[in-house]
Coordinates of C-alpha atoms in Angstrom, one line a residue:
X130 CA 144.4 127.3 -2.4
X131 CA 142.4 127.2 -5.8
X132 CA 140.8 123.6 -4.4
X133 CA 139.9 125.6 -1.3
X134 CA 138.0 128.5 -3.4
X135 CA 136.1 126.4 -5.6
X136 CA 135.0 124.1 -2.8
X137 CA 133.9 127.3 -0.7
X138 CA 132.3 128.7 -3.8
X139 CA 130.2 125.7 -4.6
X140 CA 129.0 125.5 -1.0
X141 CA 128.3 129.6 -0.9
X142 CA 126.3 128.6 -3.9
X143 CA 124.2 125.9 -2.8
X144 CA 123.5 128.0 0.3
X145 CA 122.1 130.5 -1.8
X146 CA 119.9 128.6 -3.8
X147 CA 118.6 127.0 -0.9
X148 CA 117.6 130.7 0.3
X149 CA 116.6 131.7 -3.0
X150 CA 114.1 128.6 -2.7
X151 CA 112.7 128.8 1.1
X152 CA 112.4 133.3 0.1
X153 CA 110.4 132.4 -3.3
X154 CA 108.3 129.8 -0.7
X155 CA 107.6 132.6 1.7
X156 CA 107.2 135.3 -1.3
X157 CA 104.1 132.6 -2.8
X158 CA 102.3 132.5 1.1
X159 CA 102.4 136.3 1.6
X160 CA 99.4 137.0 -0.7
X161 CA 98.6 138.3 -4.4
X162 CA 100.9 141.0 -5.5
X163 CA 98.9 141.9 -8.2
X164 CA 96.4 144.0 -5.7
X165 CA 99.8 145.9 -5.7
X166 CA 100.4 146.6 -9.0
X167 CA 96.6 147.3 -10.5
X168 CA 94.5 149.9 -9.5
X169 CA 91.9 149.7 -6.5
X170 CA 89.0 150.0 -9.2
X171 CA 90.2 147.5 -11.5
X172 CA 88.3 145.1 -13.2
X173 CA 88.6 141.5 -13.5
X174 CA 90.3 141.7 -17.0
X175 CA 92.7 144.2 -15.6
X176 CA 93.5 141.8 -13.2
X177 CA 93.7 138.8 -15.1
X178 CA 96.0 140.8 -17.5
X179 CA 98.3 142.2 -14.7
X180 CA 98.6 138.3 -13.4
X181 CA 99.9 137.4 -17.4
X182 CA 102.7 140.0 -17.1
X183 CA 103.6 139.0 -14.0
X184 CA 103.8 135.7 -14.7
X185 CA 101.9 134.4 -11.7
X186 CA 99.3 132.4 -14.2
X187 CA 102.3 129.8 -14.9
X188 CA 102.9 126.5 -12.6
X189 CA 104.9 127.0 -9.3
X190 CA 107.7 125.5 -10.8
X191 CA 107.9 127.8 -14.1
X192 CA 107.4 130.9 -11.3
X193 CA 110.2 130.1 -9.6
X194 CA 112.5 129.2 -12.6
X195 CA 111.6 132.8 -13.8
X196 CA 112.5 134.1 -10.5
X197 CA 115.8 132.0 -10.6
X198 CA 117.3 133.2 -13.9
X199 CA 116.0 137.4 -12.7
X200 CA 117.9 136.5 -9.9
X201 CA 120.8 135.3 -11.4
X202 CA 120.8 138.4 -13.7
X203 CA 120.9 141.0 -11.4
X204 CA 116.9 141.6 -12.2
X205 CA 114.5 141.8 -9.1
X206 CA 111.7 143.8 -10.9
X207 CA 110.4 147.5 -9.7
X208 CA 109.5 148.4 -6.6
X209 CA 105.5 148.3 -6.5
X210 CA 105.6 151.4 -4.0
X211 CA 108.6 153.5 -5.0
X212 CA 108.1 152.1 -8.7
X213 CA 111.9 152.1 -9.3
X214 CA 114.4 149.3 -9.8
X215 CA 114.2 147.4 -5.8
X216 CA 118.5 146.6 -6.3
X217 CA 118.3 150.1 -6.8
X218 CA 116.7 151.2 -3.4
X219 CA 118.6 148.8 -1.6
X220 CA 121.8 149.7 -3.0
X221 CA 121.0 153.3 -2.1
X222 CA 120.6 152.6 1.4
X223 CA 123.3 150.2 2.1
X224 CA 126.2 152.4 2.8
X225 CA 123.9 154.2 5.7
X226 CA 123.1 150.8 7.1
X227 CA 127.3 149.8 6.7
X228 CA 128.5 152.8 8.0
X229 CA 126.8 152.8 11.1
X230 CA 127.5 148.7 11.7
X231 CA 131.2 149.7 11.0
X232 CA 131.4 152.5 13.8
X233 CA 129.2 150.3 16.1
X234 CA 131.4 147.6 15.7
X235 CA 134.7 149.7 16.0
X236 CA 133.1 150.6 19.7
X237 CA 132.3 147.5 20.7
X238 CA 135.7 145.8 20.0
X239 CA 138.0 148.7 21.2
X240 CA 136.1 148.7 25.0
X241 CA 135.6 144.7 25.0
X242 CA 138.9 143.6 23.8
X243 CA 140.7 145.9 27.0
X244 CA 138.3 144.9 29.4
X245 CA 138.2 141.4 28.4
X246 CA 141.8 140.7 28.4
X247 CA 141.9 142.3 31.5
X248 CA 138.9 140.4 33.4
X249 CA 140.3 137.6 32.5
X250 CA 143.8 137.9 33.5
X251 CA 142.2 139.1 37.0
X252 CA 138.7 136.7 37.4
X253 CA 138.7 137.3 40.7
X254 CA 139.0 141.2 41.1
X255 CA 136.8 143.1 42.3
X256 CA 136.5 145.8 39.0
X257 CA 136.5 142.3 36.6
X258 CA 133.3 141.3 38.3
X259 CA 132.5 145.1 37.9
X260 CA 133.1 144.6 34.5
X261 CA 131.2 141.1 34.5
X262 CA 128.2 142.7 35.8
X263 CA 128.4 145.3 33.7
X264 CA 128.4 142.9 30.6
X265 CA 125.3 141.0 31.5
X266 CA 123.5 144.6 31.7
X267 CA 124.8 145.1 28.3
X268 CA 123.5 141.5 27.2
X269 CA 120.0 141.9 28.9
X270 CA 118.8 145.0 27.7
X271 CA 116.9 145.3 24.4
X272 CA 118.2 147.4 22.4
X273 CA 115.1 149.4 21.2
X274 CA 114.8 150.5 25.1
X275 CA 118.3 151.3 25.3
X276 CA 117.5 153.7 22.5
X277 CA 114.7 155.3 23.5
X278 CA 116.8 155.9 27.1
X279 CA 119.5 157.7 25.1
X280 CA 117.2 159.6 23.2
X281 CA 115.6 161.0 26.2
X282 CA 118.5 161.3 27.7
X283 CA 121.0 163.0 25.2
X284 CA 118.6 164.4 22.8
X285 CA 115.7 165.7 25.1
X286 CA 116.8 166.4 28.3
X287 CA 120.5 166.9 27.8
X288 CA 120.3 168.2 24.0
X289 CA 123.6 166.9 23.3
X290 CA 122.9 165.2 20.0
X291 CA 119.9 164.5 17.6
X292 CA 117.4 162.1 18.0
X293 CA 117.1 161.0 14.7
X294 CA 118.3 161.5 10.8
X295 CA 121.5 161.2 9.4
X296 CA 122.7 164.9 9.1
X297 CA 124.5 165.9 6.2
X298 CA 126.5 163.8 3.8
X299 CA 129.6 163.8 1.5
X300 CA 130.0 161.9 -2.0
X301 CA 132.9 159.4 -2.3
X302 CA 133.4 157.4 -5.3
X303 CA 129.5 158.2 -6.3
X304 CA 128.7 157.3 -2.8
X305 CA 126.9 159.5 -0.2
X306 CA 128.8 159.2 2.9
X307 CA 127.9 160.8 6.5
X308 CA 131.0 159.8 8.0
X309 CA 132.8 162.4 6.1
X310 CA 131.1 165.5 7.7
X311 CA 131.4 166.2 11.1
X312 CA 127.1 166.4 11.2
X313 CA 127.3 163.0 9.9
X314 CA 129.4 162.3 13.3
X315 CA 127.3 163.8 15.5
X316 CA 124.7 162.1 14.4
X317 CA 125.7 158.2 14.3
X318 CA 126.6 158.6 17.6
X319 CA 123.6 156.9 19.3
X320 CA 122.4 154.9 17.2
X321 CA 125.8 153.4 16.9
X322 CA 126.0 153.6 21.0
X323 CA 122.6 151.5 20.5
X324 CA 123.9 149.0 18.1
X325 CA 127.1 148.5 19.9
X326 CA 125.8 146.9 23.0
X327 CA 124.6 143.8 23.0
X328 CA 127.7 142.8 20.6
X329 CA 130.1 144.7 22.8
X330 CA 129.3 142.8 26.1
X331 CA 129.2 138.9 23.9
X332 CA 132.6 140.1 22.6
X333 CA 134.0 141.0 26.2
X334 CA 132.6 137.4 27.4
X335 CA 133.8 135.5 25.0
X336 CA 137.3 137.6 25.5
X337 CA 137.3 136.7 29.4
X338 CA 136.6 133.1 28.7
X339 CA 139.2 132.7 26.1
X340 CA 141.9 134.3 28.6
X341 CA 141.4 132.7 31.3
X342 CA 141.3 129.5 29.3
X343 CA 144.9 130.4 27.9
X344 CA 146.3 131.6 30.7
X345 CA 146.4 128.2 32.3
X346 CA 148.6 127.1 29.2
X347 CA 152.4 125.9 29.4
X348 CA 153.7 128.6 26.9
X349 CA 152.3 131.3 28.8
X350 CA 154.0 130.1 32.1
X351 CA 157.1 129.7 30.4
X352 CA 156.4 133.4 28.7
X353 CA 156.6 134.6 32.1
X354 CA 159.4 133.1 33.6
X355 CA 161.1 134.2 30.2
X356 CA 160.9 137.6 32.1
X357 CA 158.3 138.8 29.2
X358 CA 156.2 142.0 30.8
X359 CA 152.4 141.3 31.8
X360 CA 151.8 143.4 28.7
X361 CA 153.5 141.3 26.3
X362 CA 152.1 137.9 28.1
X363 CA 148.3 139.2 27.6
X364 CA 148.5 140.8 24.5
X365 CA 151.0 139.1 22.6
X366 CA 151.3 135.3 23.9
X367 CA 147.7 135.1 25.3
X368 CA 145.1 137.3 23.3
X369 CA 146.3 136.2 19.8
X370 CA 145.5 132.0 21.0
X371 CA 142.1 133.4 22.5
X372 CA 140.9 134.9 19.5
X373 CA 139.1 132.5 17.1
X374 CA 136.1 131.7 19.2
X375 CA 136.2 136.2 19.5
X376 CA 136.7 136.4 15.5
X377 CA 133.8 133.8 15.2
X378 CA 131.3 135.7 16.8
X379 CA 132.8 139.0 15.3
X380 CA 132.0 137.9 12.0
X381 CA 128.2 136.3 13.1
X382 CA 127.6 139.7 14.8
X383 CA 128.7 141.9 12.1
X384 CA 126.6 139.9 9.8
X385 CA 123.5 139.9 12.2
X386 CA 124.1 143.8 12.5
X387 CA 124.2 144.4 8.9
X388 CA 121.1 142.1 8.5
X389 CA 118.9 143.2 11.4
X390 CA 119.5 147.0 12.6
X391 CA 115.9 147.2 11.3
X392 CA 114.5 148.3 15.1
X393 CA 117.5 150.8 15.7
X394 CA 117.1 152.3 12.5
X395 CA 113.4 152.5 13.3
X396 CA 113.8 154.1 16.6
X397 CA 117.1 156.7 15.1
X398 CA 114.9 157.2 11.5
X399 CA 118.2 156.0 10.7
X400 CA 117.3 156.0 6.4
X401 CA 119.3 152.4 6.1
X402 CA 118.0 148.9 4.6
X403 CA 116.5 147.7 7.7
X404 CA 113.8 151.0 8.0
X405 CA 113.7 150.4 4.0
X406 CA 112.5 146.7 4.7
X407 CA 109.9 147.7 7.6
X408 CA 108.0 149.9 5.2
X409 CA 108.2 147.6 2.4
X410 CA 106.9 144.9 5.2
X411 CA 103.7 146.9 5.9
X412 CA 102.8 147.8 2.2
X413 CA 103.8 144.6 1.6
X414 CA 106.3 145.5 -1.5
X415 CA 108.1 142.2 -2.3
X416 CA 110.8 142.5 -4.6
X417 CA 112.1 144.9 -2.0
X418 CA 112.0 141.9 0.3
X419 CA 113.3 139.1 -1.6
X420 CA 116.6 141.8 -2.7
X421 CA 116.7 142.3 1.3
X422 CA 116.8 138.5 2.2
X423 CA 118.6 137.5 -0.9
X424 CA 121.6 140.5 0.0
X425 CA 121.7 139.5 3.6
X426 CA 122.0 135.4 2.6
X427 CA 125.1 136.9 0.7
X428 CA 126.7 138.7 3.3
X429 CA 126.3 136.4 5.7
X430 CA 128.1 133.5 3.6
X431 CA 130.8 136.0 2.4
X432 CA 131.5 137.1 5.9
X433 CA 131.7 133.1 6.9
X434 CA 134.3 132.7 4.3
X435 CA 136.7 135.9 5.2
X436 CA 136.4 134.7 8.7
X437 CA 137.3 131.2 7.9
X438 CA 140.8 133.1 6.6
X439 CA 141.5 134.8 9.5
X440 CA 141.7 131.9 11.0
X441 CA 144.4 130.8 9.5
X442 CA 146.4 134.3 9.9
X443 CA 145.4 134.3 13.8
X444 CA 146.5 130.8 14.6
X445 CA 149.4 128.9 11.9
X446 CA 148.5 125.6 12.7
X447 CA 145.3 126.4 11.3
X448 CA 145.4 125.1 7.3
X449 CA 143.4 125.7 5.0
X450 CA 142.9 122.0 4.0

């Protein structure tokens, strides 16, 4: 188990210092930031003074090793727009970002994990190719029309819910929480509807595909003739061998929904990272960025390494060796 850990951490590492490279790259392409920092009607001394401080009249290589150790510190610099630590504003808007993932995610898997088990222990019935159908809807859509629909819908026509903001928030542990309020509930609801979607319908696919791959297995013949109910047979003999392809793309999709619900939170003015990032895009505020990409690299390789454990509660042939 320890070998297991430190190999995993070294590779998490590497992985990250290859980001940290390829985002200090993209960071040196995306123009001067000191045009960010000075004022409009500064002159050239200002300028050339600003550059000092920040560093940028060192070689590439000094840059980035100075970007390297702030990294490794904790210390992305202030926000050239918000002029406040960037972990800071990042930190602030994760849990608004995590707790609308969470409850998207919580939808997708309780309606695609039912219908999947059961479109694929009936492939050839008429409601599984219902369901089938319905799935590729879910998969072709693009989720920033999807949300306008339900906006119109449910917030203009209907007036059923809000069209945008979080509503009102509780404190937990020194975090603000919507989830906790019953006006944080009503309004997650569609942007979470919105989010939930496209992973909803993969997750039902993948689901059918993995059943009806089992169900042509000797143990769940002889789980039948055992006299075991059909409910016992899907859900006990059959779903738990279909579900490491379904836990793979549970964790990709949960990482890709933490990293990228910029356009939902966009359309919802949803006040998580991803509309943090989109403003900091267009005034061009980088160490806002590089905590965004640098925070995402992370969750993406922590995520990779829980799932890589599941696997080995899910199926006990799996070892960790």
């Amino acid at each position: 188990m320890f070998g297991y850990l430190l190999k995993r951490l070294i590779q998490m590492t590497l992985v990250l210092w290859v980001v940290s490279v390829i985002v200090f790259l993209m960071m040196s392409f995306t123009g001067d930031p000191v045009f960010m920092v000075v004022p409009i009607d500064a002159t050239d001394s200002e300028i050339a003074q600003a550059r000092r401080l920040l560093g940028l009249d060192q070689s590439p290589l000094v840059q980035y090793w100075r970007f390297l150790t702030s990294l490794v510190q904790g210390d992305f610099g202030q926000s050239y727009v918000f002029r406040q630590p960037a972990m800071t504003l990042i930190l602030e808007r994760l849990p608004a970002t995590v707790e609308m993932v969470l409850v998207a995610m919580v939808m997708a898997v309780a309606v695609a994990i039912p219908l999947g088990v059961y479109a694929g222990a009936n492939p050839e019935g008429r409601l599984s190719r219902t369901i089938m159908a319905g799935s590729l809807l879910g998969i072709s859509l693009p989720g920033f029309w999807v949300g306008m629909v339900l906006i119109y819908l449910f917030a203009v026509h209907w007036g059923v819910f809000p069209s945008s903001g979080r509503g009102d928030t509780a404190e937990l542990f020194g975090l603000r929480i919507s989830l906790l309020t019953w006006d944080g509930w009503h309004h997650i609801i569609l942007p979470a509807v919105t989010l939930s979607l496209g992973t909803m319908a993969i997750l039902l696919r993948m689901t059918r595909a993995g059943m009806m791959e089992v169900g042509r297995q000797d143990f769940m013949k002889f789980a039948r003739a055992k006299g075991a109910t059909r409910h016992d047979v899907l859900y006990k003999h059959g779903l738990k061998n279909a579900l490491i392809p379904v836990v793979t793309i549970f964790g990709l999709q949960l990482g890709d929904l933490i990293a990228f619900a910029t356009i939902t939170e966009t359309i919802f003015s949803w006040p998580g990272m991803g509309k943090l990032l989109i403003d900091s895009i267009y005034r061009a505020d980088r160490p806002v960025i590089v905590v965004y990409l640098m925070l995402v690299a992370l969750i993406f390789v922590v995520i990779n390494f829980l799932v890589d454990l599941v696997y080995t509660l899910i199926d006990p042939r799996i070892s960790l060796k």
